[in-house]
Amino acid sequence: MSSAIGKPKVEKSDAEWREQLSPEEYHVLRQAGTERPFTGEYDETFTEGVYHCRACDAELFRSDTKFASHCGWPSFYAPSADDNVILREDSSMGMRRVEVLCGTCHSHLGHVFEGEGYGTPTDQRYCMNSVSLRLEPK
């Protein structure tokens, strides 16, 4: 895990991102904000389909890895492919966490946690902001 992540495949100016995204989307995706728990549209959604990055439309997760964590945000136990996301150490907020970024445009998606006892195949919880995602139903 490294903060030297190279250049994103999709690059836009700050003005272009602000024009494309709503204020809440911009705050979360481009400024590493967090939506309030239990408010996101995908928190308790279990529709079959593919979750894409709301900023660049890259595939991130599939519904078959989504699980009910009851934490207030959509949770997945794995991305649909390892290179769909970038993991980066995040020591903001006075704690050590692992930030999850879109592998294509490097937008902030959420954080990943391990060892919480959810019984998933990877023992990981990719805790994502709904506003970072767009579900394409099957």
PDB file of N, CA and C in Angstrom, residues 5 8 10 12 14 16-18 20-35 41-42 52-58 60-61 88 99-110 128-134:
ATOM      1  N   ILE A   5       0.788   6.749  -6.139  1.00  0.00           N
ATOM      2  CA  ILE A   5      -0.151   5.956  -6.915  1.00  0.00           C
ATOM      3  C   ILE A   5      -0.136   6.261  -8.400  1.00  0.00           C
ATOM      4  N   PRO A   8      -3.792   9.379 -12.601  1.00  0.00           N
ATOM      5  CA  PRO A   8      -5.075   8.756 -12.928  1.00  0.00           C
ATOM      6  C   PRO A   8      -5.249   8.631 -14.441  1.00  0.00           C
ATOM      7  N   VAL A  10      -8.145   8.962 -15.890  1.00  0.00           N
ATOM      8  CA  VAL A  10      -9.095  10.028 -16.206  1.00  0.00           C
ATOM      9  C   VAL A  10      -8.705  11.235 -15.367  1.00  0.00           C
ATOM     10  N   LYS A  12      -9.314  15.503 -14.878  1.00  0.00           N
ATOM     11  CA  LYS A  12     -10.104  16.685 -15.182  1.00  0.00           C
ATOM     12  C   LYS A  12      -9.645  17.808 -14.267  1.00  0.00           C
ATOM     13  N   ASP A  14     -10.209  20.973 -11.670  1.00  0.00           N
ATOM     14  CA  ASP A  14     -11.124  21.154 -10.553  1.00  0.00           C
ATOM     15  C   ASP A  14     -12.445  21.754 -11.042  1.00  0.00           C
ATOM     16  N   GLU A  16     -13.823  21.418 -13.989  1.00  0.00           N
ATOM     17  CA  GLU A  16     -14.578  20.380 -14.705  1.00  0.00           C
ATOM     18  C   GLU A  16     -15.279  19.426 -13.735  1.00  0.00           C
ATOM     19  N   TRP A  17     -14.563  19.018 -12.653  1.00  0.00           N
ATOM     20  CA  TRP A  17     -15.191  18.146 -11.657  1.00  0.00           C
ATOM     21  C   TRP A  17     -16.367  18.860 -10.999  1.00  0.00           C
ATOM     22  N   ARG A  18     -16.202  20.141 -10.651  1.00  0.00           N
ATOM     23  CA  ARG A  18     -17.276  20.901  -9.996  1.00  0.00           C
ATOM     24  C   ARG A  18     -18.491  21.040 -10.905  1.00  0.00           C
ATOM     25  N   GLN A  20     -19.351  18.852 -13.304  1.00  0.00           N
ATOM     26  CA  GLN A  20     -19.931  17.523 -13.528  1.00  0.00           C
ATOM     27  C   GLN A  20     -20.670  16.988 -12.306  1.00  0.00           C
ATOM     28  N   LEU A  21     -20.137  17.239 -11.116  1.00  0.00           N
ATOM     29  CA  LEU A  21     -20.643  16.627  -9.889  1.00  0.00           C
ATOM     30  C   LEU A  21     -21.508  17.591  -9.087  1.00  0.00           C
ATOM     31  N   SER A  22     -22.462  17.033  -8.350  1.00  0.00           N
ATOM     32  CA  SER A  22     -23.243  17.858  -7.422  1.00  0.00           C
ATOM     33  C   SER A  22     -22.310  18.302  -6.285  1.00  0.00           C
ATOM     34  N   PRO A  23     -22.689  19.306  -5.507  1.00  0.00           N
ATOM     35  CA  PRO A  23     -21.835  19.720  -4.381  1.00  0.00           C
ATOM     36  C   PRO A  23     -21.502  18.574  -3.425  1.00  0.00           C
ATOM     37  N   GLU A  24     -22.483  17.715  -3.112  1.00  0.00           N
ATOM     38  CA  GLU A  24     -22.208  16.589  -2.202  1.00  0.00           C
ATOM     39  C   GLU A  24     -21.273  15.577  -2.860  1.00  0.00           C
ATOM     40  N   GLU A  25     -21.514  15.265  -4.128  1.00  0.00           N
ATOM     41  CA  GLU A  25     -20.625  14.340  -4.846  1.00  0.00           C
ATOM     42  C   GLU A  25     -19.204  14.888  -4.887  1.00  0.00           C
ATOM     43  N   TYR A  26     -19.061  16.164  -5.191  1.00  0.00           N
ATOM     44  CA  TYR A  26     -17.736  16.790  -5.250  1.00  0.00           C
ATOM     45  C   TYR A  26     -17.049  16.705  -3.885  1.00  0.00           C
ATOM     46  N   HIS A  27     -17.785  17.028  -2.836  1.00  0.00           N
ATOM     47  CA  HIS A  27     -17.213  17.008  -1.477  1.00  0.00           C
ATOM     48  C   HIS A  27     -16.668  15.615  -1.126  1.00  0.00           C
ATOM     49  N   VAL A  28     -17.416  14.582  -1.429  1.00  0.00           N
ATOM     50  CA  VAL A  28     -16.989  13.221  -1.086  1.00  0.00           C
ATOM     51  C   VAL A  28     -15.924  12.717  -2.058  1.00  0.00           C
ATOM     52  N   LEU A  29     -16.215  12.761  -3.354  1.00  0.00           N
ATOM     53  CA  LEU A  29     -15.323  12.173  -4.358  1.00  0.00           C
ATOM     54  C   LEU A  29     -14.000  12.921  -4.524  1.00  0.00           C
ATOM     55  N   ARG A  30     -14.033  14.237  -4.498  1.00  0.00           N
ATOM     56  CA  ARG A  30     -12.829  15.014  -4.798  1.00  0.00           C
ATOM     57  C   ARG A  30     -12.161  15.613  -3.567  1.00  0.00           C
ATOM     58  N   GLN A  31     -12.896  15.696  -2.433  1.00  0.00           N
ATOM     59  CA  GLN A  31     -12.323  16.274  -1.216  1.00  0.00           C
ATOM     60  C   GLN A  31     -12.266  15.279  -0.070  1.00  0.00           C
ATOM     61  N   ALA A  32     -12.505  14.009  -0.363  1.00  0.00           N
ATOM     62  CA  ALA A  32     -12.440  12.926   0.629  1.00  0.00           C
ATOM     63  C   ALA A  32     -13.389  13.141   1.805  1.00  0.00           C
ATOM     64  N   GLY A  33     -14.561  13.666   1.505  1.00  0.00           N
ATOM     65  CA  GLY A  33     -15.581  13.832   2.533  1.00  0.00           C
ATOM     66  C   GLY A  33     -16.300  12.522   2.804  1.00  0.00           C
ATOM     67  N   THR A  34     -17.247  12.561   3.720  1.00  0.00           N
ATOM     68  CA  THR A  34     -18.035  11.372   4.073  1.00  0.00           C
ATOM     69  C   THR A  34     -19.493  11.780   4.196  1.00  0.00           C
ATOM     70  N   GLU A  35     -20.368  10.990   3.573  1.00  0.00           N
ATOM     71  CA  GLU A  35     -21.792  11.265   3.742  1.00  0.00           C
ATOM     72  C   GLU A  35     -22.234  10.788   5.124  1.00  0.00           C
ATOM     73  N   GLU A  41     -28.239   6.279  -0.665  1.00  0.00           N
ATOM     74  CA  GLU A  41     -29.249   5.502  -1.397  1.00  0.00           C
ATOM     75  C   GLU A  41     -28.929   4.016  -1.501  1.00  0.00           C
ATOM     76  N   TYR A  42     -27.679   3.606  -1.329  1.00  0.00           N
ATOM     77  CA  TYR A  42     -27.316   2.193  -1.489  1.00  0.00           C
ATOM     78  C   TYR A  42     -27.029   1.474  -0.172  1.00  0.00           C
ATOM     79  N   HIS A  52     -20.568   1.372 -10.174  1.00  0.00           N
ATOM     80  CA  HIS A  52     -19.561   2.141 -10.903  1.00  0.00           C
ATOM     81  C   HIS A  52     -19.189   3.388 -10.112  1.00  0.00           C
ATOM     82  N   CYS A  53     -18.036   3.963 -10.448  1.00  0.00           N
ATOM     83  CA  CYS A  53     -17.626   5.243  -9.878  1.00  0.00           C
ATOM     84  C   CYS A  53     -18.546   6.330 -10.436  1.00  0.00           C
ATOM     85  N   ARG A  54     -19.102   7.139  -9.559  1.00  0.00           N
ATOM     86  CA  ARG A  54     -20.003   8.195 -10.004  1.00  0.00           C
ATOM     87  C   ARG A  54     -19.245   9.309 -10.734  1.00  0.00           C
ATOM     88  N   ALA A  55     -17.942   9.406 -10.541  1.00  0.00           N
ATOM     89  CA  ALA A  55     -17.167  10.454 -11.208  1.00  0.00           C
ATOM     90  C   ALA A  55     -16.755  10.060 -12.630  1.00  0.00           C
ATOM     91  N   CYS A  56     -16.296   8.813 -12.818  1.00  0.00           N
ATOM     92  CA  CYS A  56     -15.746   8.435 -14.131  1.00  0.00           C
ATOM     93  C   CYS A  56     -16.419   7.223 -14.756  1.00  0.00           C
ATOM     94  N   ASP A  57     -17.346   6.584 -14.063  1.00  0.00           N
ATOM     95  CA  ASP A  57     -18.117   5.434 -14.535  1.00  0.00           C
ATOM     96  C   ASP A  57     -17.328   4.124 -14.604  1.00  0.00           C
ATOM     97  N   ALA A  58     -16.157   4.069 -14.022  1.00  0.00           N
ATOM     98  CA  ALA A  58     -15.382   2.818 -14.004  1.00  0.00           C
ATOM     99  C   ALA A  58     -16.069   1.799 -13.096  1.00  0.00           C
ATOM    100  N   LEU A  60     -16.427  -0.804 -10.210  1.00  0.00           N
ATOM    101  CA  LEU A  60     -15.759  -0.915  -8.914  1.00  0.00           C
ATOM    102  C   LEU A  60     -16.122  -2.204  -8.178  1.00  0.00           C
ATOM    103  N   PHE A  61     -17.422  -2.439  -7.993  1.00  0.00           N
ATOM    104  CA  PHE A  61     -17.904  -3.561  -7.194  1.00  0.00           C
ATOM    105  C   PHE A  61     -19.077  -4.229  -7.898  1.00  0.00           C
ATOM    106  N   ARG A  88      -4.828   3.310   0.019  1.00  0.00           N
ATOM    107  CA  ARG A  88      -3.810   4.266   0.463  1.00  0.00           C
ATOM    108  C   ARG A  88      -3.979   4.518   1.952  1.00  0.00           C
ATOM    109  N   GLU A  99      -7.694   4.227   3.043  1.00  0.00           N
ATOM    110  CA  GLU A  99      -8.605   4.896   2.126  1.00  0.00           C
ATOM    111  C   GLU A  99      -8.725   4.088   0.840  1.00  0.00           C
ATOM    112  N   VAL A 100      -9.912   4.083   0.259  1.00  0.00           N
ATOM    113  CA  VAL A 100     -10.168   3.409  -1.013  1.00  0.00           C
ATOM    114  C   VAL A 100     -10.435   4.481  -2.065  1.00  0.00           C
ATOM    115  N   LEU A 101      -9.655   4.448  -3.138  1.00  0.00           N
ATOM    116  CA  LEU A 101      -9.799   5.376  -4.250  1.00  0.00           C
ATOM    117  C   LEU A 101     -10.189   4.623  -5.509  1.00  0.00           C
ATOM    118  N   CYS A 102     -10.880   5.292  -6.411  1.00  0.00           N
ATOM    119  CA  CYS A 102     -11.166   4.716  -7.724  1.00  0.00           C
ATOM    120  C   CYS A 102      -9.836   4.520  -8.452  1.00  0.00           C
ATOM    121  N   GLY A 103      -9.628   3.346  -9.001  1.00  0.00           N
ATOM    122  CA  GLY A 103      -8.391   3.052  -9.720  1.00  0.00           C
ATOM    123  C   GLY A 103      -8.259   3.813 -11.029  1.00  0.00           C
ATOM    124  N   THR A 104      -9.349   4.372 -11.529  1.00  0.00           N
ATOM    125  CA  THR A 104      -9.326   5.076 -12.811  1.00  0.00           C
ATOM    126  C   THR A 104      -9.155   6.584 -12.658  1.00  0.00           C
ATOM    127  N   CYS A 105      -9.947   7.214 -11.780  1.00  0.00           N
ATOM    128  CA  CYS A 105      -9.874   8.681 -11.653  1.00  0.00           C
ATOM    129  C   CYS A 105      -9.342   9.146 -10.299  1.00  0.00           C
ATOM    130  N   HIS A 106      -9.051   8.206  -9.411  1.00  0.00           N
ATOM    131  CA  HIS A 106      -8.496   8.468  -8.080  1.00  0.00           C
ATOM    132  C   HIS A 106      -9.452   9.249  -7.184  1.00  0.00           C
ATOM    133  N   SER A 107     -10.735   9.158  -7.438  1.00  0.00           N
ATOM    134  CA  SER A 107     -11.720   9.777  -6.550  1.00  0.00           C
ATOM    135  C   SER A 107     -11.845   8.976  -5.259  1.00  0.00           C
ATOM    136  N   HIS A 108     -12.154   9.660  -4.170  1.00  0.00           N
ATOM    137  CA  HIS A 108     -12.349   9.028  -2.860  1.00  0.00           C
ATOM    138  C   HIS A 108     -13.672   8.271  -2.849  1.00  0.00           C
ATOM    139  N   LEU A 109     -13.607   7.012  -2.414  1.00  0.00           N
ATOM    140  CA  LEU A 109     -14.805   6.177  -2.340  1.00  0.00           C
ATOM    141  C   LEU A 109     -15.219   5.893  -0.901  1.00  0.00           C
ATOM    142  N   GLY A 110     -14.244   5.710  -0.027  1.00  0.00           N
ATOM    143  CA  GLY A 110     -14.509   5.355   1.362  1.00  0.00           C
ATOM    144  C   GLY A 110     -13.256   4.763   1.981  1.00  0.00           C
ATOM    145  N   MET A 128     -18.195   2.048   1.697  1.00  0.00           N
ATOM    146  CA  MET A 128     -18.229   3.042   0.633  1.00  0.00           C
ATOM    147  C   MET A 128     -19.314   4.085   0.867  1.00  0.00           C
ATOM    148  N   ASN A 129     -19.099   5.262   0.353  1.00  0.00           N
ATOM    149  CA  ASN A 129     -20.120   6.299   0.345  1.00  0.00           C
ATOM    150  C   ASN A 129     -21.049   6.044  -0.833  1.00  0.00           C
ATOM    151  N   SER A 130     -22.351   6.003  -0.591  1.00  0.00           N
ATOM    152  CA  SER A 130     -23.308   5.813  -1.689  1.00  0.00           C
ATOM    153  C   SER A 130     -23.114   6.870  -2.776  1.00  0.00           C
ATOM    154  N   VAL A 131     -22.846   8.094  -2.366  1.00  0.00           N
ATOM    155  CA  VAL A 131     -22.718   9.193  -3.318  1.00  0.00           C
ATOM    156  C   VAL A 131     -21.505   9.024  -4.235  1.00  0.00           C
ATOM    157  N   SER A 132     -20.600   8.127  -3.888  1.00  0.00           N
ATOM    158  CA  SER A 132     -19.440   7.823  -4.747  1.00  0.00           C
ATOM    159  C   SER A 132     -19.765   6.788  -5.808  1.00  0.00           C
ATOM    160  N   LEU A 133     -20.911   6.139  -5.662  1.00  0.00           N
ATOM    161  CA  LEU A 133     -21.259   4.996  -6.516  1.00  0.00           C
ATOM    162  C   LEU A 133     -22.480   5.278  -7.385  1.00  0.00           C
ATOM    163  N   ARG A 134     -22.581   4.509  -8.463  1.00  0.00           N
ATOM    164  CA  ARG A 134     -23.783   4.474  -9.297  1.00  0.00           C
ATOM    165  C   ARG A 134     -24.052   3.014  -9.628  1.00  0.00           C
TER     166      ARG A 134
END
